[in-house]
CSV table of C-alpha atoms in Angstrom, one decimal:
chain,number,residue,atom,x,y,z
A,1,MET,CA,-3.4,-7.2,25.1
A,2,ALA,CA,0.1,-6.0,25.9
A,3,PRO,CA,2.9,-7.4,23.7
A,4,THR,CA,4.9,-10.2,25.2
A,5,LEU,CA,8.5,-9.2,25.9
A,6,PRO,CA,11.7,-11.1,26.8
A,7,GLU,CA,12.4,-11.5,30.5
A,8,GLY,CA,13.7,-8.4,32.2
A,9,GLU,CA,12.2,-6.0,29.6
A,10,ALA,CA,9.2,-3.9,30.3
A,11,LEU,CA,6.7,-1.9,28.1
A,12,ARG,CA,4.3,0.4,29.8
A,13,LEU,CA,1.9,3.2,29.1
A,14,ALA,CA,3.9,6.2,30.2
A,15,LEU,CA,1.3,8.9,29.8
A,16,PRO,CA,-2.3,8.5,28.5
A,17,HIS,CA,-2.8,11.3,26.0
A,18,ARG,CA,-4.9,12.0,22.9
A,19,ALA,CA,-2.4,13.8,20.7
A,20,ALA,CA,-3.5,14.0,17.0
A,21,LEU,CA,0.2,13.6,16.2
A,22,GLY,CA,2.6,13.5,19.1
A,23,ASP,CA,6.0,14.2,17.5
A,24,GLY,CA,9.5,15.7,18.1
A,25,LEU,CA,9.9,13.9,21.4
A,26,LEU,CA,13.0,15.1,23.3
A,27,TRP,CA,14.4,14.6,26.8
A,28,GLN,CA,15.7,17.7,28.7
A,29,PRO,CA,18.4,16.3,31.2
A,30,GLY,CA,18.8,19.3,33.4
A,31,ALA,CA,15.1,19.7,34.1
A,32,ALA,CA,14.3,15.9,33.8
A,33,ARG,CA,11.4,16.6,31.5
A,34,TRP,CA,10.0,15.2,28.3
A,35,TRP,CA,9.0,17.7,25.5
A,36,TRP,CA,7.0,17.1,22.3
A,37,SER,CA,4.6,18.8,20.0
A,38,ASP,CA,1.1,17.9,18.8
A,39,VAL,CA,1.8,19.0,15.3
A,40,PRO,CA,-1.7,19.6,13.8
A,41,ALA,CA,-2.8,21.3,17.1
A,42,ALA,CA,0.2,23.6,17.1
A,43,THR,CA,0.7,22.8,20.8
A,44,LEU,CA,3.9,22.2,22.8
A,45,TYR,CA,3.9,19.8,25.8
A,46,ALA,CA,6.3,19.3,28.7
A,47,TRP,CA,5.9,16.4,31.1
A,48,THR,CA,7.8,15.1,34.1
A,49,ASP,CA,7.7,11.3,34.4
A,50,GLY,CA,5.2,10.3,37.0
A,51,ALA,CA,3.1,13.5,36.8
A,52,PRO,CA,-0.6,12.8,36.0
A,53,ALA,CA,-0.6,15.2,33.0
A,54,ALA,CA,1.5,17.3,30.8
A,55,HIS,CA,1.7,21.1,30.7
A,56,ALA,CA,0.7,22.6,27.4
A,57,CYS,CA,1.1,25.8,25.5
A,58,ARG,CA,0.0,27.1,22.2
A,59,LEU,CA,2.3,27.8,19.3
A,60,PRO,CA,1.7,30.2,16.4
A,61,ASP,CA,2.1,27.4,13.9
A,62,ARG,CA,2.9,23.6,13.8
A,63,ALA,CA,6.2,22.5,15.2
A,64,GLY,CA,7.9,19.6,13.6
A,65,SER,CA,11.1,19.4,15.8
A,66,LEU,CA,12.8,20.8,18.8
A,67,ALA,CA,16.4,21.1,20.1
A,68,PHE,CA,17.8,22.5,23.4
A,69,CYS,CA,20.6,25.1,23.2
A,70,ARG,CA,23.8,25.7,25.2
A,71,SER,CA,22.3,29.0,26.4
A,72,GLY,CA,19.3,27.2,28.0
A,73,ARG,CA,16.9,28.3,25.2
A,74,MET,CA,15.0,26.0,22.8
A,75,LEU,CA,15.3,26.0,19.1
A,76,VAL,CA,11.8,25.3,17.6
A,77,GLY,CA,11.2,24.3,14.0
A,78,LEU,CA,7.9,25.8,13.1
A,79,ALA,CA,6.4,25.2,9.7
A,80,LYS,CA,8.4,27.9,7.8
A,81,TRP,CA,10.7,29.3,10.5
A,82,LEU,CA,13.4,28.3,13.0
A,83,CYS,CA,12.8,30.2,16.2
A,84,TYR,CA,14.3,30.6,19.6
A,85,ALA,CA,12.2,30.3,22.8
A,86,ALA,CA,12.8,30.3,26.5
A,87,ALA,CA,12.4,26.8,28.0
A,88,PRO,CA,10.1,27.5,31.0
A,89,ALA,CA,11.2,25.6,34.2
A,90,GLY,CA,7.7,25.2,35.6
A,91,THR,CA,4.2,25.5,34.2
A,92,LEU,CA,4.2,26.5,30.5
A,93,PRO,CA,2.6,29.8,29.6
A,94,ALA,CA,-0.6,29.7,27.6
A,95,ARG,CA,1.3,30.9,24.6
A,96,LEU,CA,5.1,30.5,24.1
A,97,PRO,CA,6.8,33.7,23.0
A,98,LEU,CA,9.1,32.9,20.0
A,99,SER,CA,11.9,34.9,18.3
A,100,PRO,CA,12.2,34.1,14.6
A,101,VAL,CA,15.8,33.3,13.5
A,102,VAL,CA,15.7,32.1,9.9
A,103,ALA,CA,13.0,31.5,7.3
A,104,VAL,CA,12.9,28.0,5.7
A,105,ASP,CA,11.9,27.7,2.0
A,106,PRO,CA,9.8,30.9,2.2
A,107,ALA,CA,9.0,30.9,-1.5
A,108,GLU,CA,7.8,27.3,-1.5
A,109,PRO,CA,4.3,27.1,0.2
A,110,ARG,CA,4.0,23.3,-0.3
A,111,THR,CA,6.6,22.3,2.3
A,112,ARG,CA,7.1,22.7,6.0
A,113,VAL,CA,9.8,21.9,8.6
A,114,GLY,CA,9.6,18.3,9.8
A,115,ASP,CA,11.9,16.0,11.7
A,116,GLY,CA,15.3,17.3,13.0
A,117,ARG,CA,17.9,17.0,15.7
A,118,THR,CA,21.4,18.3,16.6
A,119,ASP,CA,24.4,16.6,15.1
A,120,ARG,CA,27.3,15.6,17.4
A,121,ALA,CA,29.0,19.0,16.7
A,122,GLY,CA,26.0,21.1,17.9
A,123,ASN,CA,24.5,22.0,14.5
A,124,PHE,CA,20.7,21.5,13.9
A,125,VAL,CA,20.0,19.2,11.0
A,126,PHE,CA,16.4,18.9,9.8
A,127,GLY,CA,14.3,18.0,6.8
A,128,THR,CA,11.2,19.5,5.1
A,129,ARG,CA,8.2,17.6,4.0
A,130,MET,CA,5.2,18.1,1.7
A,131,ASP,CA,2.5,20.1,3.4
A,132,GLY,CA,-0.4,18.7,1.4
A,133,ALA,CA,-1.7,15.6,-0.4
A,134,GLU,CA,0.4,16.1,-3.6
A,135,PRO,CA,2.9,13.2,-3.5
A,136,ARG,CA,5.9,15.1,-5.0
A,137,ALA,CA,9.4,14.7,-3.8
A,138,ILE,CA,10.4,18.3,-3.2
A,139,GLY,CA,11.5,18.1,0.5
A,140,SER,CA,15.1,18.9,1.4
A,141,PHE,CA,17.6,18.4,4.2
A,142,TYR,CA,19.3,21.4,5.9
A,143,GLN,CA,22.0,22.1,8.4
A,144,PHE,CA,21.6,25.3,10.5
A,145,SER,CA,24.3,26.9,12.6
A,146,GLN,CA,24.9,30.3,14.2
A,147,ARG,CA,28.2,30.6,12.3
A,148,HIS,CA,27.0,29.6,8.8
A,149,GLY,CA,23.2,30.0,8.9
A,150,LEU,CA,21.2,27.7,6.7
A,151,ARG,CA,23.0,25.3,4.4
A,152,ARG,CA,21.3,22.7,2.2
A,153,LEU,CA,22.6,19.2,2.3
A,154,ALA,CA,23.2,17.5,-1.0
A,155,LEU,CA,20.8,14.6,-0.3
A,156,PRO,CA,18.0,13.2,-2.5
A,157,ALA,CA,14.7,15.1,-2.6
A,158,THR,CA,12.0,13.4,-0.5
A,159,THR,CA,8.3,13.6,0.2
A,160,LEU,CA,8.4,13.0,3.9
A,161,ALA,CA,11.9,13.6,5.4
A,162,GLY,CA,12.4,12.0,8.8
A,163,SER,CA,14.4,9.6,11.0
A,164,ILE,CA,17.3,12.0,11.3
A,165,CYS,CA,20.0,10.8,13.6
A,166,PHE,CA,23.8,10.4,13.9
A,167,SER,CA,26.3,7.7,14.7
A,168,PRO,CA,28.1,8.1,18.0
A,169,ASP,CA,31.2,9.5,16.3
A,170,GLY,CA,29.1,11.9,14.2
A,171,GLY,CA,30.5,10.7,10.9
A,172,THR,CA,27.4,8.9,9.7
A,173,MET,CA,24.0,10.5,9.2
A,174,TYR,CA,20.8,8.3,9.0
A,175,PHE,CA,17.6,9.6,7.5
A,176,GLY,CA,14.4,8.3,6.1
A,177,ASP,CA,12.3,8.7,3.0
A,178,ALA,CA,8.8,7.7,4.3
A,179,GLN,CA,7.1,7.6,1.0
A,180,ALA,CA,9.6,5.2,-0.4
A,181,ARG,CA,9.5,3.2,2.9
A,182,ARG,CA,13.3,3.2,3.3
A,183,LEU,CA,16.0,4.3,5.7
A,184,LEU,CA,19.3,5.6,4.2
A,185,ARG,CA,22.7,6.6,5.5
A,186,CYS,CA,25.6,8.7,4.3
A,187,ASP,CA,29.0,10.0,5.3
A,188,TYR,CA,28.5,13.3,7.1
A,189,ASP,CA,31.0,16.2,7.5
A,190,ALA,CA,29.5,18.5,10.1
A,191,ALA,CA,32.1,21.3,9.7
A,192,ASN,CA,31.5,21.8,6.0
A,193,ALA,CA,27.8,20.6,5.8
A,194,GLN,CA,28.8,18.0,3.2
A,195,VAL,CA,27.5,14.5,2.7
A,196,ALA,CA,28.8,11.6,0.6
A,197,ASP,CA,28.2,8.0,-0.3
A,198,VAL,CA,24.4,7.9,0.2
A,199,ARG,CA,23.5,4.2,0.5
A,200,PRO,CA,20.5,2.1,1.6
A,201,PHE,CA,20.2,1.1,5.2
A,202,ALA,CA,16.8,-0.7,5.5
A,203,GLN,CA,13.8,-1.3,3.4
A,204,LEU,CA,10.4,-1.5,5.1
A,205,ALA,CA,7.4,-3.7,4.2
A,206,GLU,CA,4.5,-2.5,2.1
A,207,GLY,CA,2.2,-0.2,4.2
A,208,VAL,CA,4.9,0.5,6.8
A,209,ARG,CA,6.9,3.8,6.9
A,210,PRO,CA,9.9,5.0,8.9
A,211,HIS,CA,8.8,8.0,11.0
A,212,GLY,CA,11.4,8.8,13.6
A,213,ALA,CA,14.6,7.2,14.8
A,214,VAL,CA,17.3,7.5,17.5
A,215,VAL,CA,20.8,6.0,18.0
A,216,ASP,CA,21.8,4.3,21.2
A,217,SER,CA,25.1,4.1,23.0
A,218,GLU,CA,26.1,1.0,21.0
A,219,GLY,CA,25.6,2.8,17.7
A,220,CYS,CA,22.4,0.8,17.0
A,221,LEU,CA,19.4,2.6,15.4
A,222,TRP,CA,15.9,2.4,16.8
A,223,SER,CA,13.2,3.1,14.2
A,224,ALA,CA,9.5,3.8,14.9
A,225,GLU,CA,7.5,2.1,12.1
A,226,TRP,CA,4.4,4.1,11.2
A,227,GLY,CA,1.7,1.6,10.1
A,228,GLY,CA,3.6,-1.3,11.5
A,229,GLY,CA,3.2,-0.6,15.2
A,230,ARG,CA,6.7,-1.5,16.1
A,231,LEU,CA,10.0,-0.2,17.4
A,232,THR,CA,12.8,-2.0,15.5
A,233,ARG,CA,16.5,-2.0,16.5
A,234,TYR,CA,19.1,-2.2,13.7
A,235,ASP,CA,22.8,-2.7,14.1
A,236,PRO,CA,25.1,-0.1,12.3
A,237,ASP,CA,25.0,-2.2,9.1
A,238,GLY,CA,21.2,-2.3,8.9
A,239,ILE,CA,20.7,-5.8,10.2
A,240,VAL,CA,17.6,-6.2,12.4
A,241,LEU,CA,18.5,-7.1,15.9
A,242,ARG,CA,15.0,-7.1,17.5
A,243,SER,CA,11.5,-5.7,16.9
A,244,HIS,CA,9.2,-4.7,19.7
A,245,ARG,CA,5.4,-4.7,19.1
A,246,LEU,CA,3.6,-1.7,20.4
A,247,PRO,CA,-0.1,-1.4,21.4
A,248,VAL,CA,-0.6,1.4,18.8
A,249,GLU,CA,-0.2,1.2,15.0
A,250,TYR,CA,1.3,4.6,14.4
A,251,PRO,CA,4.3,5.3,16.6
A,252,THR,CA,6.2,8.5,15.8
A,253,ARG,CA,9.5,9.5,17.3
A,254,PRO,CA,11.5,7.5,19.9
A,255,ALA,CA,13.8,9.2,22.4
A,256,PHE,CA,16.0,8.1,25.3
A,257,GLY,CA,15.7,9.7,28.7
A,258,GLY,CA,15.9,9.2,32.4
A,259,PRO,CA,18.8,9.7,34.8
A,260,ALA,CA,21.1,7.2,32.9
A,261,LEU,CA,19.2,7.5,29.6
A,262,GLU,CA,17.9,4.0,30.4
A,263,HIS,CA,14.3,4.6,29.2
A,264,LEU,CA,13.2,4.6,25.6
A,265,LEU,CA,9.9,6.5,25.1
A,266,VAL,CA,8.0,6.8,21.8
A,267,GLY,CA,5.1,9.1,20.9
A,268,SER,CA,2.1,8.1,18.7
A,269,ALA,CA,-0.6,9.4,16.5
A,270,GLY,CA,-4.3,9.5,17.2
A,271,PRO,CA,-7.2,8.5,15.0
A,272,ARG,CA,-7.6,11.9,13.4
A,273,VAL,CA,-4.2,11.7,11.7
A,274,ALA,CA,-4.3,7.9,11.1
A,275,GLY,CA,-7.6,8.3,9.3
A,276,ARG,CA,-9.0,5.0,10.6
A,277,PRO,CA,-10.1,3.4,13.9
A,278,ALA,CA,-7.2,3.5,16.3
A,279,ALA,CA,-6.1,1.7,19.5
A,280,SER,CA,-7.6,3.0,22.8
A,281,HIS,CA,-4.3,4.7,23.7
A,282,ALA,CA,-3.4,6.1,20.3
A,283,GLY,CA,-1.7,9.5,20.7
A,284,SER,CA,-0.1,8.5,24.1
A,285,LEU,CA,3.5,8.0,25.2
A,286,PHE,CA,4.9,4.6,25.8
A,287,GLN,CA,8.1,3.6,27.6
A,288,LEU,CA,10.3,0.6,26.8
A,289,THR,CA,12.9,-0.4,29.4
A,290,MET,CA,15.6,-3.0,28.5
A,291,PRO,CA,18.5,-4.1,30.7
A,292,GLY,CA,21.8,-2.9,29.4
A,293,VAL,CA,20.4,-0.6,26.7
A,294,ARG,CA,21.2,3.1,27.1
A,295,GLY,CA,20.8,6.1,24.9
A,296,LEU,CA,23.3,8.8,23.9
A,297,ALA,CA,22.8,12.4,25.2
A,298,ASP,CA,21.8,14.8,22.4
A,299,THR,CA,24.3,17.5,21.8
A,300,LEU,CA,23.1,20.9,22.7
A,301,PHE,CA,22.7,23.3,19.8
A,302,ASN,CA,25.5,25.8,19.7
A,303,ASP,CA,23.8,29.2,19.9
A,304,ASP,CA,26.9,31.0,21.3
């Protein structure tokens, strides 16, 4: 049964899909397309709203996150590399040619690139996560720029880094530690890749983890709650404003898109990743529309 929503709001199945783990969801304004990766399948997808299916192409490894660049290229966060790729305008090729840019933790085989997005200044900020069952907090957070290369952010080590997003003015960074079931925030200096005053933002219930997050035009944070089957909106101080029940238990990353950034889409995980019986549309994309709620455009990565 579809969740009951307040009058004027709408939740719909945007694209029936069977992704094992549909993550890294991102809107491409110029092409009006949604992009995401099925991480375990090492497959990249592109989809125009209303089309019956998404275009797919294979990647040489799993992709945890994506960003669009000023040049028109994509920055792709593969397991151990950041790479550039052309962003095809039409049907995707069977395999996407990639140009490696920088290796990430090449001497540490237990981690891989996870969630990431551009900050408001056009740098790419991402986290690494454990690539196995060993629950050790050895994941890190990085900023990558053309000018300075890869710079580690002085944030606490984590097992599953995620939920990376930024306040409208760019001075606050939000991030998640999924294993500890918490969202945190800190002061963020993009020019110097420095952070300060790390502090709690929200603590989630037992069995529920923050997976992905996005900030809207009012500075509120939307968090996809893995295991809780919800999208929760927090004000800038971490107070819950509303929580939307989804028809899947394992939502992944939310993203705003549409002509006026008026649609909030979220990906989800299928039963192979969840490890238990899943809803009939697990792995699909869902769209939430709310009058008056708009997103903020992601800053393009500065690859000049």
